[in-house]
Amino acid sequence: MTPSRKRAAGRSAVLRREAVVTTVPFALAALLAAAGPAAAATAGAPGAGDPYFPLEGNGGYHVVHYGLTLRYDPKTRHLDGRAVLTARATQRLSRFDLDLTGMKVSGVSVDHVKAAFRRDGQELVVTPPTVLRDGRDFRVTVTYDGTPKPVTDPDGSQDGWIPTDDGAFVAGEPQGAMTWFPANGHPTDKSSYDFTLTVPKGRTAVANGVLLGRTTSGGTATYRWRQSEPMAAYLATATVGTFEVEQYTTRGGVRVYNAVDPREAAAAAPVLKKLPSVLDWESGLFGPYPFRAAGAIVDHAPSVGYALETQTRPLYDSAPDVSTLVHESAHQWFGDSVSLTRWKDIWLNEGFATYAEWLYSEQHGGDSAQKSFDALYARPAGDALWAYPPGDPGGGAHLFGAPVYARGAMVLHELRKAVGDRIFHRILRTWATTHRDGHGTTDGFTALAERESGRNLDGLFRTWLFTKGKPDRA
Ligand code: TRP
Ligand code: ZN
């Protein structure tokens, strides 16, 4: 369809709705609209169709914006929430799902009219009072409360709302967003966010993006955060704790906000000092930093065992080393700005962030990338590194394993050796800039690499990305 035809179709649809709304009662309009054979309203799918997490995300609509108003008491671990989702129907919808697990839902409305809802596992099934026309914008408000709990992932790790001794470590990869807000939780759906977070005075609540303001009232403090650039739900955070806060704006105009648990402060300080230079160095390699805000949350959460590249503001379970800072920072380009289309392509996140560590080391007096590669290649064929190929991890239990991180980085090193440094860097930069605020796929990346290099790279990618076991030649 040509752009002009599309615009014309959209326009007439709007006119039709206005005519209906002004001439017949609402329920009758819905009946009439549902009567046409081409216009049957259907339920939105309960998942986005990702085989690794079949119920993650939902069909039939896109969330443009989340407005999350949360109040958390670390002592009782009680969370009160109101989520206002601004969404757009992508099919004619009789009902739709949101992802939400645990928590008690006390009310749902659609466009300010009370809607019927029921719970079905991790699905919150909403039936709006009237059918939602394809393309229509609508607003969903969900009021809920309870004691949020993390989910246990197929690999045994926990994610979502993870209580700590002074607050909560809030990390949603791959499926924990649904533990603390109702979401269209698959990374294919990206949205802007506003957070209004209320915590006891003396605690800090840190989300993504720019801090708009902090106010106090009685015994509480309220933090307002805005994440303007589109974000996948798993990258949202609302981490609560006792934090030392540091704020500044870089020479490039990026607003930095660091929140550090005092128990981690001494170890974190020399590493966080490097954040602006790390982001500058990565901008030189990958193209402009994709967000207006940056920073870090360094929590003391020894039970967690990982860090997460929460958008604009990575979340660490303890003071990171420089390598980890480089890794989570690289994710801002690879994983956050350029999002996954399906979890199977996770090497596009982890292989790239790991290769950024190798490059950083190489250019800052450490081991060369070749040396990192060689040390891995020396591992015997039975090593866990070769357990599955990075381009086909085989399921959600294998998202965060060595074959994805380390062998994923080896793919990029092989590519670099094949095409040379100059073209390799052009491939990385073009990847990050052409898919900025969007999505990528493995096929899209390999096609881009072939286009930019003018080479047929089938054999390289077949061997390193897709073939089981240890590849033959190094
Ligand atoms: N994506 C994170 C990183 O590499 C790691 C991560 C997120 C993770 N969630 C996880 C690792 C769950 C293990 C289990 O920075
Ligand atoms: Zn990572």
mmCIF file of C-alpha atoms and ligand atoms in Angstrom, residues 153 155 157 173 306-309 327-328 331 350 400 405, ligand 1:
data_model
loop_
_atom_site.group_PDB
_atom_site.id
_atom_site.type_symbol
_atom_site.label_atom_id
_atom_site.label_comp_id
_atom_site.label_asym_id
_atom_site.label_seq_id
_atom_site.Cartn_x
_atom_site.Cartn_y
_atom_site.Cartn_z
ATOM 1 C CA ASP A 153 13.102 -18.620 35.113
ATOM 2 C CA ASP A 155 17.420 -21.538 34.038
ATOM 3 C CA SER A 157 17.463 -17.663 38.200
ATOM 4 C CA GLU A 173 14.714 -10.068 31.995
ATOM 5 C CA TYR A 306 23.663 -10.926 37.795
ATOM 6 C CA ALA A 307 23.496 -7.393 36.496
ATOM 7 C CA LEU A 308 20.907 -6.109 34.046
ATOM 8 C CA GLU A 309 21.114 -3.497 31.317
ATOM 9 C CA HIS A 327 29.162 -4.799 29.043
ATOM 10 C CA GLU A 328 25.978 -3.223 30.439
ATOM 11 C CA HIS A 331 23.744 -3.156 25.860
ATOM 12 C CA GLU A 350 24.964 -10.835 24.806
ATOM 13 C CA PHE A 400 22.412 -16.645 29.482
ATOM 14 C CA TYR A 405 27.976 -14.757 25.601
HETATM 15 N N1 TRP B 1 21.316 -9.624 30.481
HETATM 16 C C1 TRP B 1 22.101 -9.608 31.684
HETATM 17 C C2 TRP B 1 23.487 -9.253 31.272
HETATM 18 O O1 TRP B 1 24.132 -9.963 30.537
HETATM 19 C C3 TRP B 1 22.116 -10.909 32.438
HETATM 20 C C4 TRP B 1 20.826 -11.443 32.910
HETATM 21 C C5 TRP B 1 19.620 -10.863 32.938
HETATM 22 C C6 TRP B 1 20.642 -12.721 33.457
HETATM 23 N N2 TRP B 1 18.693 -11.707 33.468
HETATM 24 C C7 TRP B 1 19.294 -12.829 33.799
HETATM 25 C C8 TRP B 1 21.501 -13.758 33.686
HETATM 26 C C9 TRP B 1 18.808 -13.991 34.353
HETATM 27 C C10 TRP B 1 21.027 -14.896 34.253
HETATM 28 C C11 TRP B 1 19.686 -15.006 34.571
HETATM 29 O O2 TRP B 1 23.989 -8.242 31.597
#
